[in-house]
Coordinates of N, CA and C in Angstrom, one line a residue:
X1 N 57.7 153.1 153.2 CA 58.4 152.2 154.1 C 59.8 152.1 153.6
X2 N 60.3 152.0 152.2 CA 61.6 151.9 152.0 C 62.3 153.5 151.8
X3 N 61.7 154.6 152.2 CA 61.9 155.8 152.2 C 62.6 156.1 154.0
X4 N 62.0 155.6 154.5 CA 62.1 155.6 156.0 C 63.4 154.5 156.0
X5 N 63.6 153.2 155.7 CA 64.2 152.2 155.7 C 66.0 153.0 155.4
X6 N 65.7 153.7 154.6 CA 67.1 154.5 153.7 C 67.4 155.3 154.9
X7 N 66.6 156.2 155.3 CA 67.1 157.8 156.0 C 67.3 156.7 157.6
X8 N 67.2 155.5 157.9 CA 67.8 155.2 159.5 C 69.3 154.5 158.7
X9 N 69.3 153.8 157.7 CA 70.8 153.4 157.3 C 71.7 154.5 157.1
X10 N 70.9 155.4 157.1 CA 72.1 156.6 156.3 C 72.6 157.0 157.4
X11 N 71.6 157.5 158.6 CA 71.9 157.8 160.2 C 73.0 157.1 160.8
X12 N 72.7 156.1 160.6 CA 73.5 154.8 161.1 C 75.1 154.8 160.9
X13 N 75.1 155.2 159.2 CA 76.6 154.6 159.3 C 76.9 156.1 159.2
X14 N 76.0 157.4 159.4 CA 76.8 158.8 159.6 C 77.2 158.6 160.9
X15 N 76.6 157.9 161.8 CA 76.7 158.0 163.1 C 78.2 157.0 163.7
X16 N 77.8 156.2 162.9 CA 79.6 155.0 162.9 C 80.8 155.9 162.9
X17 N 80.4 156.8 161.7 CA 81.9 157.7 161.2 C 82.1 158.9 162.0
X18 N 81.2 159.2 163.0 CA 81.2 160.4 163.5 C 81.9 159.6 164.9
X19 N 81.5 158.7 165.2 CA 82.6 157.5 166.4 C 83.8 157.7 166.3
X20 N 84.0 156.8 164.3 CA 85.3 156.6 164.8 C 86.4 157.9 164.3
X21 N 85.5 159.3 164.0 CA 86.0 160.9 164.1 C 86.5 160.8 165.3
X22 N 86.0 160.3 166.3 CA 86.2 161.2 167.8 C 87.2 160.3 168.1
X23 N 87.4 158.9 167.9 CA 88.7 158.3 168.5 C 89.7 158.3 167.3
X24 N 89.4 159.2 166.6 CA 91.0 159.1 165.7 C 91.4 160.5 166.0
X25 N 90.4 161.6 166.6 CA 91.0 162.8 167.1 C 91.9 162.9 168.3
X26 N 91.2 161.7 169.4 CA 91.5 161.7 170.6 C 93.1 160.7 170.4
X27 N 93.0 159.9 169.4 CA 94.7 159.1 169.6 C 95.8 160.2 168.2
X28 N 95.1 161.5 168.1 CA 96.0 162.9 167.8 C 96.4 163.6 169.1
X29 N 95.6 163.6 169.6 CA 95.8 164.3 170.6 C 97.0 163.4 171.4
X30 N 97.2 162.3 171.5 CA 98.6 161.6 171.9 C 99.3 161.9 171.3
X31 N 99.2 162.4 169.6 CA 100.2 162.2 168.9 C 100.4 163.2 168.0
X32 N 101.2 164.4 168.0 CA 100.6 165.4 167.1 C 101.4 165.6 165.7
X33 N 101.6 164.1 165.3 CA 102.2 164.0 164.0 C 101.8 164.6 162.7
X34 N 102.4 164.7 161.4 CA 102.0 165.8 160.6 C 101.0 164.6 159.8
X35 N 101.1 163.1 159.8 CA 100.5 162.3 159.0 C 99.0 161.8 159.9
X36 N 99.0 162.3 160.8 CA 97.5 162.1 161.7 C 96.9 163.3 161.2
X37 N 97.1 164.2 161.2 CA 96.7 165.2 160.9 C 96.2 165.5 159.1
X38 N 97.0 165.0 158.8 CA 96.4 164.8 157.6 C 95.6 163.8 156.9
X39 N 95.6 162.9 157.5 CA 94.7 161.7 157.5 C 93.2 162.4 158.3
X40 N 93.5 163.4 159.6 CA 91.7 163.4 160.1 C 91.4 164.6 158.8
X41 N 92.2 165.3 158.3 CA 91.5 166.1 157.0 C 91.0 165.4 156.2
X42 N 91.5 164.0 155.6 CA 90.9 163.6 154.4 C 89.5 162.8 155.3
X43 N 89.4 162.8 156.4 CA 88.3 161.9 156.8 C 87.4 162.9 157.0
X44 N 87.5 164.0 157.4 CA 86.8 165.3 157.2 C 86.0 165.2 155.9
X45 N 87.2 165.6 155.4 CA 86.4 166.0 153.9 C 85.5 164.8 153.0
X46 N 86.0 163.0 153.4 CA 84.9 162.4 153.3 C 83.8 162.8 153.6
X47 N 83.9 162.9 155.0 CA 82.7 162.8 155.8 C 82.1 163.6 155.3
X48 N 82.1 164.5 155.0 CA 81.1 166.1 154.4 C 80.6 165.5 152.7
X49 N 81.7 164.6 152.1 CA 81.1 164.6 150.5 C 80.1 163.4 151.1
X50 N 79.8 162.4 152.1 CA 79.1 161.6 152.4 C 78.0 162.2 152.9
X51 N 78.1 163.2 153.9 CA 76.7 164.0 154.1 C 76.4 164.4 153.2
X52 N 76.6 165.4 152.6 CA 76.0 165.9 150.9 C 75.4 164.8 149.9
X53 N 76.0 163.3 149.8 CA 75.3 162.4 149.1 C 74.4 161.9 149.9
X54 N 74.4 162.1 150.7 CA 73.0 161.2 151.9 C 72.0 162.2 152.0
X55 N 72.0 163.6 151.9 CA 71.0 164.7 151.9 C 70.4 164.6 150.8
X56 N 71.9 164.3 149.2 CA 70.8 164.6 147.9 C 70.0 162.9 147.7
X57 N 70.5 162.0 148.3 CA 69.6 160.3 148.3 C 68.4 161.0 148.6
X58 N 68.4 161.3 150.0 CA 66.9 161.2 151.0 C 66.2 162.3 150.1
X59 N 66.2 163.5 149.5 CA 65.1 164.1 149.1 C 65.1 164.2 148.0
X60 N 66.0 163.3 147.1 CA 65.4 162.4 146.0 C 64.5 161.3 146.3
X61 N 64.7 160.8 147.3 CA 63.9 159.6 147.5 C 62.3 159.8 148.1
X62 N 62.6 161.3 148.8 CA 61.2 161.5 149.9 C 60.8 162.6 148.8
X63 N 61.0 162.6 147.0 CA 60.1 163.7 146.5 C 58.6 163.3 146.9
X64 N 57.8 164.3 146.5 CA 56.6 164.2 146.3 C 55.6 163.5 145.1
X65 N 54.6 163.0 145.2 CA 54.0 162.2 144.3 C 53.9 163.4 142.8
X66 N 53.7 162.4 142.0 CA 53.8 163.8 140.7 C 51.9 163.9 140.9
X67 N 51.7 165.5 140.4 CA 50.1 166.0 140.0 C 49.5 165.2 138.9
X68 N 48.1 165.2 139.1 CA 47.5 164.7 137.7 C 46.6 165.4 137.6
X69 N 46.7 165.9 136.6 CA 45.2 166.6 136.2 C 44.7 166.1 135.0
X70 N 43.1 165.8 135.2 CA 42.5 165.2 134.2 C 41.1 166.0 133.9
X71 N 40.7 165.7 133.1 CA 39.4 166.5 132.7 C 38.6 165.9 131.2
X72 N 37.5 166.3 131.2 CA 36.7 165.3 130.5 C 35.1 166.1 129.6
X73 N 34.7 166.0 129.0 CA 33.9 166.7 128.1 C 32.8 165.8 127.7
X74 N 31.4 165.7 128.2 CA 30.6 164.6 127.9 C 29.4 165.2 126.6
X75 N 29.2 165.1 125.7 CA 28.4 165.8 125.0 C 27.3 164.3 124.1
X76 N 26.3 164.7 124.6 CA 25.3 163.9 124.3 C 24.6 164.3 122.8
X77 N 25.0 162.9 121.9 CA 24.4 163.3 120.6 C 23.2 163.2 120.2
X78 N 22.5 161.7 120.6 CA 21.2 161.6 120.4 C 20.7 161.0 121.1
X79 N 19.5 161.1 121.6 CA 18.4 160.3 122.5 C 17.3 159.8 121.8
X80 N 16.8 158.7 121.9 CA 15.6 158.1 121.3 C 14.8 156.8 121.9
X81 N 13.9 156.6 121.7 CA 13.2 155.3 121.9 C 13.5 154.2 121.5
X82 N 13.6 153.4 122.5 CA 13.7 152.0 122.0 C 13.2 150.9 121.8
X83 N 12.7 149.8 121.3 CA 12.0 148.5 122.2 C 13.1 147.6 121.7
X84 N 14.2 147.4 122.3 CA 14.7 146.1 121.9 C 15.1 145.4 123.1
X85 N 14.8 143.9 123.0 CA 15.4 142.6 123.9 C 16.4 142.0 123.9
X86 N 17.0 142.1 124.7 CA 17.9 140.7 124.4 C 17.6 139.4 125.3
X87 N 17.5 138.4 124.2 CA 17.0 137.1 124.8 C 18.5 135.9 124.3
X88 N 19.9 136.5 124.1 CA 20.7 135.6 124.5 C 22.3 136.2 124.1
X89 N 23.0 135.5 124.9 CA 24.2 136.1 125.6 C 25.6 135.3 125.2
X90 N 26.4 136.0 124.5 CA 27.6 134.8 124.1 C 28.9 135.3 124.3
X91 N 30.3 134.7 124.7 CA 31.5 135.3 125.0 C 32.3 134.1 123.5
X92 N 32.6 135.0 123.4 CA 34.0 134.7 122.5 C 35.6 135.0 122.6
X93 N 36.3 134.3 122.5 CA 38.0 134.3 122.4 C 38.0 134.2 120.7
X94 N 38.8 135.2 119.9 CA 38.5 135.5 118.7 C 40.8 135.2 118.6
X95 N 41.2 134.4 117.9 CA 42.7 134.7 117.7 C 43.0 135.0 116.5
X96 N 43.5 136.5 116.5 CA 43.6 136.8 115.2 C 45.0 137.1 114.7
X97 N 45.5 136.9 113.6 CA 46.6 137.2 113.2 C 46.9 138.1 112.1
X98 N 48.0 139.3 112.2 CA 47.8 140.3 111.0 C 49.5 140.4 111.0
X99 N 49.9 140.0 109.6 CA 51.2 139.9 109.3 C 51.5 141.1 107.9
X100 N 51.9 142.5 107.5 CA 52.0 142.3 106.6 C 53.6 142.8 106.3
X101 N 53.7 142.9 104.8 CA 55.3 143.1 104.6 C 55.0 143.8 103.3
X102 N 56.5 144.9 103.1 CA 55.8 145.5 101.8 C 57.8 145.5 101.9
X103 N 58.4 146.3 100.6 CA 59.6 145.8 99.9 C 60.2 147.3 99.9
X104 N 60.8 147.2 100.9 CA 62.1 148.6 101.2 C 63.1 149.0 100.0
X105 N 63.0 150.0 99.2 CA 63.5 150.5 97.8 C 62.9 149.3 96.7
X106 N 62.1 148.9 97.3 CA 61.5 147.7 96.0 C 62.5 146.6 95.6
X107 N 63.1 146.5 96.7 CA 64.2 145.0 96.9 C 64.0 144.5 98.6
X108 N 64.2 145.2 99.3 CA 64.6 144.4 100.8 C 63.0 144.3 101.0
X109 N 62.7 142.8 101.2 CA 61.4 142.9 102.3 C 61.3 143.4 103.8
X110 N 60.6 144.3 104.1 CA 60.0 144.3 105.4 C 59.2 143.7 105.7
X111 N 58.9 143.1 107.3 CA 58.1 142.5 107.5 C 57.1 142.7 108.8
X112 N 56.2 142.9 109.2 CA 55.8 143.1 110.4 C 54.3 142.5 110.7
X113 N 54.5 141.9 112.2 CA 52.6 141.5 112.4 C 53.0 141.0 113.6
X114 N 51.6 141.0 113.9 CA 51.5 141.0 115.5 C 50.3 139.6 115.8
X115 N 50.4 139.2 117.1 CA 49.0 138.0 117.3 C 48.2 139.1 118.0
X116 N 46.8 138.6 118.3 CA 46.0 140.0 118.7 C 44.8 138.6 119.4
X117 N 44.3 138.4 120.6 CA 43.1 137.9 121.2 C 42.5 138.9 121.4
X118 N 41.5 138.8 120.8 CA 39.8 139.6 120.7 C 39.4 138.7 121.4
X119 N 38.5 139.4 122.9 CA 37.6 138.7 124.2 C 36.3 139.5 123.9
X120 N 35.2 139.0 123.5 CA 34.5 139.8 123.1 C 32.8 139.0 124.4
X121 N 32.4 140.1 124.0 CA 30.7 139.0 124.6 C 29.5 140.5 123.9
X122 N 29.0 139.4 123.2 CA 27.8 139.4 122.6 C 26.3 139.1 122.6
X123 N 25.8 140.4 122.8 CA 24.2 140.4 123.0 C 23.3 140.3 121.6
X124 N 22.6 139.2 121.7 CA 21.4 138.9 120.5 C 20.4 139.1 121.0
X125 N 19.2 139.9 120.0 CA 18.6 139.9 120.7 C 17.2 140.6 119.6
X126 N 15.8 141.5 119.7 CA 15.2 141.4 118.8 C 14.7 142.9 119.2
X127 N 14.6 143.7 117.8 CA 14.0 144.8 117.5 C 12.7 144.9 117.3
X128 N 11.6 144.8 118.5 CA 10.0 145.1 118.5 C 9.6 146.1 117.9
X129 N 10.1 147.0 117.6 CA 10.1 148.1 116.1 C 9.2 147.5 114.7
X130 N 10.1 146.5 114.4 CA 10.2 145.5 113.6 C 8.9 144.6 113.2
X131 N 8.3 144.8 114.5 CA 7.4 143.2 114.7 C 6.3 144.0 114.3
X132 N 5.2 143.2 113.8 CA 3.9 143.3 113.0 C 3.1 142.2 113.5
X133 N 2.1 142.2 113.7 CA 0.8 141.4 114.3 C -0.3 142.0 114.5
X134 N -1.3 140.9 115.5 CA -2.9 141.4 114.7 C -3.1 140.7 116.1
X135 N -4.4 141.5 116.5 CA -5.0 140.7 118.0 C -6.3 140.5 117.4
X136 N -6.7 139.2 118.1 CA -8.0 138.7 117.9 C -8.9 138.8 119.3
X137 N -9.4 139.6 119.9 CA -9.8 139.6 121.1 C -10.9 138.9 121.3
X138 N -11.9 138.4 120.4 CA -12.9 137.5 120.8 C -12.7 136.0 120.9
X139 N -11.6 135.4 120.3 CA -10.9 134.5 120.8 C -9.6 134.5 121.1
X140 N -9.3 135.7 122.0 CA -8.1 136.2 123.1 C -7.0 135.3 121.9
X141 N -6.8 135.9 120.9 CA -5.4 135.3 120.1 C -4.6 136.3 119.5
X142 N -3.0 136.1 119.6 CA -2.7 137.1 118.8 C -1.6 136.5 117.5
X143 N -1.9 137.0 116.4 CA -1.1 136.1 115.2 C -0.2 137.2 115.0
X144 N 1.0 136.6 114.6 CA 2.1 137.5 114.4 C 2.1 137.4 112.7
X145 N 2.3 138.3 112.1 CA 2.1 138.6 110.6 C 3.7 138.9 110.0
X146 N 4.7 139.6 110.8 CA 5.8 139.6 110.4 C 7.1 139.5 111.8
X147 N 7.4 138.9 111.7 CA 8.9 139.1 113.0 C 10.1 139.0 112.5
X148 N 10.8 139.8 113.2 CA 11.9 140.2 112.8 C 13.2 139.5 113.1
X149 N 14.2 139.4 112.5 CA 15.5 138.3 112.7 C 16.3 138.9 113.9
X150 N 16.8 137.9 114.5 CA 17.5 138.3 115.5 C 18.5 138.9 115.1
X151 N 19.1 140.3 115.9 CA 20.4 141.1 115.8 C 20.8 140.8 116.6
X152 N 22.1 141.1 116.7 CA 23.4 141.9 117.3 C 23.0 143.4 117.8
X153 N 22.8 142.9 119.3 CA 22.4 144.6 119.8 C 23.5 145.6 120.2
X154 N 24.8 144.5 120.7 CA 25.7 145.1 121.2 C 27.2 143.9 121.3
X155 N 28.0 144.7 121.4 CA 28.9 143.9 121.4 C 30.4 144.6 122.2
X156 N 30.9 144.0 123.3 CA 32.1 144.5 124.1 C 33.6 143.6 123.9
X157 N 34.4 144.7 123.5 CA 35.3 143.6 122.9 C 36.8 143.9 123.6
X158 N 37.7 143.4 123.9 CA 38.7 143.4 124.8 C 40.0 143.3 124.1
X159 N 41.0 143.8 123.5 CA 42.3 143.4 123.1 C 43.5 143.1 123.5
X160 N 44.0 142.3 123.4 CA 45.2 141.9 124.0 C 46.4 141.5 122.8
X161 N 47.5 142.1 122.9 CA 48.9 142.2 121.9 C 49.2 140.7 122.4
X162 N 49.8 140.1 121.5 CA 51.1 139.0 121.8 C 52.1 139.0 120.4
X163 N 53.4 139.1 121.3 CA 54.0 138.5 119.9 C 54.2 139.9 118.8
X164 N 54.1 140.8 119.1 CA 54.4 142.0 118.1 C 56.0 141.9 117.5
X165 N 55.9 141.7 116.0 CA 57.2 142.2 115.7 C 57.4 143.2 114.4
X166 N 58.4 144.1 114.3 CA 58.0 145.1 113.7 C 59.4 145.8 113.2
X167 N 59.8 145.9 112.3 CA 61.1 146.4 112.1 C 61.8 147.8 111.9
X168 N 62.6 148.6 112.0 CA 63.1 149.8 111.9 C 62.2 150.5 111.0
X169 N 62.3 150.3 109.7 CA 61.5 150.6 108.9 C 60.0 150.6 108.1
X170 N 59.7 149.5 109.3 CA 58.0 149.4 109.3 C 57.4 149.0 110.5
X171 N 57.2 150.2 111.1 CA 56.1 150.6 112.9 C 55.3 150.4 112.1
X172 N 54.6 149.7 113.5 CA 53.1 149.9 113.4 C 52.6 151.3 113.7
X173 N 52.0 151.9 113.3 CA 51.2 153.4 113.2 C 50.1 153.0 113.9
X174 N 49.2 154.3 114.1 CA 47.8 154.3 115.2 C 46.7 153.7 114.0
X175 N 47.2 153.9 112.9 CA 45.8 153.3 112.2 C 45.8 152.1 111.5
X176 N 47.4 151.0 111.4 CA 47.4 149.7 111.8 C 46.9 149.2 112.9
X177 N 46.8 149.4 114.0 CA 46.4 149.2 115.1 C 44.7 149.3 115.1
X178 N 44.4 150.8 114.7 CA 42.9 150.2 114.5 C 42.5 149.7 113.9
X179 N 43.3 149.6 112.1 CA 42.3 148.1 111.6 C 42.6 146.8 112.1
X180 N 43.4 146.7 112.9 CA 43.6 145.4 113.4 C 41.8 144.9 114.1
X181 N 42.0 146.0 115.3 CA 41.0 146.1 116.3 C 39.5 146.1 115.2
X182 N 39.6 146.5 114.3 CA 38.2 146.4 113.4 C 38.3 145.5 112.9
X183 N 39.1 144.9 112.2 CA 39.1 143.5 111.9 C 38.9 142.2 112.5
X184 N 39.5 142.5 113.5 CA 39.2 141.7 114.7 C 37.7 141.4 115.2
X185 N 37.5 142.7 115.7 CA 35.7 142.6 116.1 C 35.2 142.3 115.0
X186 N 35.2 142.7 113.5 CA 34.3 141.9 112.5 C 34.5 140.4 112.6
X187 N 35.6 139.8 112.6 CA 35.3 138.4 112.5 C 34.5 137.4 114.2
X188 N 35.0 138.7 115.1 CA 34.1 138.1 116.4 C 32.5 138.1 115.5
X189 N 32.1 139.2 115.1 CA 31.1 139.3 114.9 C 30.5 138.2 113.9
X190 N 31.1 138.0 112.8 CA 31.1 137.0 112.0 C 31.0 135.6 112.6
X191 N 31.7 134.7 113.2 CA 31.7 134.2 114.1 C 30.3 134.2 115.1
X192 N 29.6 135.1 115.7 CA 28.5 135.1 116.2 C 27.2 135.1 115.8
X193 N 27.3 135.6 114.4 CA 26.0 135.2 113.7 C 26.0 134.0 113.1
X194 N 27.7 133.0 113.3 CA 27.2 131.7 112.5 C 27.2 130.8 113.9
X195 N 27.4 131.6 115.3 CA 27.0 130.3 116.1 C 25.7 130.1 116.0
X196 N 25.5 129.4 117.2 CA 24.3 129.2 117.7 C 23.5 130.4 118.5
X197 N 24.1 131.0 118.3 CA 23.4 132.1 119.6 C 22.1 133.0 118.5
X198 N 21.8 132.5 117.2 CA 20.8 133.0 116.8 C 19.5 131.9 117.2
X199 N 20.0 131.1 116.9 CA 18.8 129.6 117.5 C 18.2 129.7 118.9
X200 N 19.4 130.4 119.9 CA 19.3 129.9 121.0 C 18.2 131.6 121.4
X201 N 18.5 132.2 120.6 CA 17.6 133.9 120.9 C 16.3 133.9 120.3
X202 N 16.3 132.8 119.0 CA 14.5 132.6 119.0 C 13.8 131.3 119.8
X203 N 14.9 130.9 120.4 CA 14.3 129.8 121.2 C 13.5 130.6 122.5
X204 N 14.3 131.6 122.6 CA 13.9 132.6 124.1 C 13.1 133.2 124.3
X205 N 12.8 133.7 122.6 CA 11.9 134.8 122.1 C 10.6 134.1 122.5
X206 N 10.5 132.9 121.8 CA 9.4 132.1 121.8 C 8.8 131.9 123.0
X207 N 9.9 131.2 124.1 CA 9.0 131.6 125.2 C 8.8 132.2 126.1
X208 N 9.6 133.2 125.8 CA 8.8 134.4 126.4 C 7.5 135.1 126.3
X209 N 7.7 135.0 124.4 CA 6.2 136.0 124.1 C 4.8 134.9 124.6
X210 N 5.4 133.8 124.2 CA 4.3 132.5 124.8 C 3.9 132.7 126.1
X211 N 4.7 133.0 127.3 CA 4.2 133.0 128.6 C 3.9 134.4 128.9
X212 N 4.5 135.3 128.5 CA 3.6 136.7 128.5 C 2.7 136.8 128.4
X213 N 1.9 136.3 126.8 CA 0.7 135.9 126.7 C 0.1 135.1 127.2
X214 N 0.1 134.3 127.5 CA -0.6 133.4 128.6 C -0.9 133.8 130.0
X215 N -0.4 134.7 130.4 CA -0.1 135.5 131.8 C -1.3 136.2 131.6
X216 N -2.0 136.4 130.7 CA -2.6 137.6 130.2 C -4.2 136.8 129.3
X217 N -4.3 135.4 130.0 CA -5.0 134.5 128.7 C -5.3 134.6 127.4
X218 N -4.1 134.7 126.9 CA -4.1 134.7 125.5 C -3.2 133.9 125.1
X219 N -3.2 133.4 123.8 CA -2.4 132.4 122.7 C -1.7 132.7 121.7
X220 N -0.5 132.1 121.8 CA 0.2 132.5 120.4 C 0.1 131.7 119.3
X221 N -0.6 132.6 117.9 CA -1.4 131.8 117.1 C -0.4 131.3 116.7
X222 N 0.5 131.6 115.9 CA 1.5 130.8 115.3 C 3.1 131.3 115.3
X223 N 3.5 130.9 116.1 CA 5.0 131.0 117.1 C 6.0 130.6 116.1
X224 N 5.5 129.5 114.8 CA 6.4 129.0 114.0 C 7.7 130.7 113.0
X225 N 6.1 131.6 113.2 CA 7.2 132.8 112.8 C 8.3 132.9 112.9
X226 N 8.4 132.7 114.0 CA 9.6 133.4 115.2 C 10.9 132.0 114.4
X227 N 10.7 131.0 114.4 CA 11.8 130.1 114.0 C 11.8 130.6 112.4
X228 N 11.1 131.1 111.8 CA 11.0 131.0 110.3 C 12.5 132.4 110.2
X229 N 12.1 133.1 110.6 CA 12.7 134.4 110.7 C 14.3 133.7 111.3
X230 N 14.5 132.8 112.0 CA 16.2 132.5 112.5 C 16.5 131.6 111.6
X231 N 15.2 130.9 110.7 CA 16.1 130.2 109.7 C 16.6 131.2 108.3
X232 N 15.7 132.2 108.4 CA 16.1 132.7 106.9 C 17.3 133.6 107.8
X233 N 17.8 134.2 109.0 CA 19.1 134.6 109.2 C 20.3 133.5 109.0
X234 N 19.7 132.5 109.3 CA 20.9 131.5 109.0 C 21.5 131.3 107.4
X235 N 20.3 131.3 107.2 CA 20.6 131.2 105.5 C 20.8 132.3 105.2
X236 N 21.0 133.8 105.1 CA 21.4 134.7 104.7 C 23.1 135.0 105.3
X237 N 23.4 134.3 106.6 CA 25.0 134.1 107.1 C 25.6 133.3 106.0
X238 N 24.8 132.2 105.5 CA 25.6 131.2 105.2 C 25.8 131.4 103.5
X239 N 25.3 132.0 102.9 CA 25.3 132.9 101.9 C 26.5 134.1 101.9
X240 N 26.5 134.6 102.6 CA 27.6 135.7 102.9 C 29.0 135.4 103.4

């Protein structure tokens, strides 16, 4: 739209000058002085360095889009079985800050750091791998003998810069940058094993496996497992 907008302005005012060409020729032709005549040369010769800059505008302006070529290599390393659930779901805003400074000839400090929000969301959830039990089928019961603590099955984390500052002498390099980003998701992650979202994943667990079994008339002998297992994760966070 503004390609087309250019090439009728350009028309436009070639077309004004090409006008007032013909009536400065035509009030020569009354007058065949040596300073008319030299005046329609230099309007000439305008006019031609104005065409020439209106030809090189317009197909500068009407180039063509640039090519992309992309290409991509997908190579699959492992496949395996799984049984894992997730029974609860958490978003985090993580604000992290990484400042450091180190001493130019071992006198001038340099200084550099950046703010960094980590957007992360976090799936908890349980490894049936893990799980150990015993079925009672003559009184339709099943006792759980060992269950496993809720994990971190996955976790998607989002980065966003604020505030970078960085001096002549000290860039940030590609592998400041990723320990940022690793640092970062560790403390999301940190942060997510001390919320709530392990309580809230054996609370799920529980009733799930409870109405699965029941669907099926059977009983869950003793469900207290399942909390026993998020309290000793809690206490093993709060230790660490």
């Amino acid at each position: 739209m503004k390609i087309n907008k250019l090439k009728v302005t350009i028309i436009s005012v070639t077309a004004v000058l090409a006008l007032f060409l013909v009536f400065l020729f035509y009030q020569m032709a009354q007058s065949s002085s040596t300073s008319s005549l030299t005046t329609l040369l230099m309007l000439i010769i305008g006019l031609a360095l104005g065409g020439a800059i209106a030809f090189l505008a317009t197909r500068n302006s009407s180039s063509a889009a640039p090519v992309v070529t992309e290409s991509s290599h997908t190579i699959a390393e492992s496949m395996r079985k799984v049984f894992k659930i997730v029974s609860a779901e958490g978003h985090f805003n993580e604000i992290y800050n990484y400042e450091e400074t180190t001493k130019l000839l071992k006198f001038f400090p340099s200084k550099k750091k950046a703010l960094v929000i980590v957007q992360a969301k976090v799936l908890v959830g349980y490894d049936f791998d893990k799980l150990k039990w015993e079925l009672d089928e003559e009184n339709r019961r099943v006792r759980l003998l060992e269950f496993p603590a809720p994990e971190i099955l996955s976790t998607e984390t989002d980065y966003k810069y604020y505030n970078i500052e960085e001096q002549f002498f000290n860039l940030f390099s590609k592998e400041d940058l990723a320990k940022i980003q690793q640092n970062g998701k560790r403390q999301v992650i940190d942060a997510a094993q001390k919320s709530n979202l392990p309580n809230i994943a054996a609370e799920q667990m529980r009733t799930l496996l409870t109405e699965l079994l029941a669907g099926r008339n059977f009983s869950l002998d003793n469900p207290v497992k399942i909390s026993e297992s998020r309290l000793l994760l809690n206490d093993h966070y709060t230790k660490n």
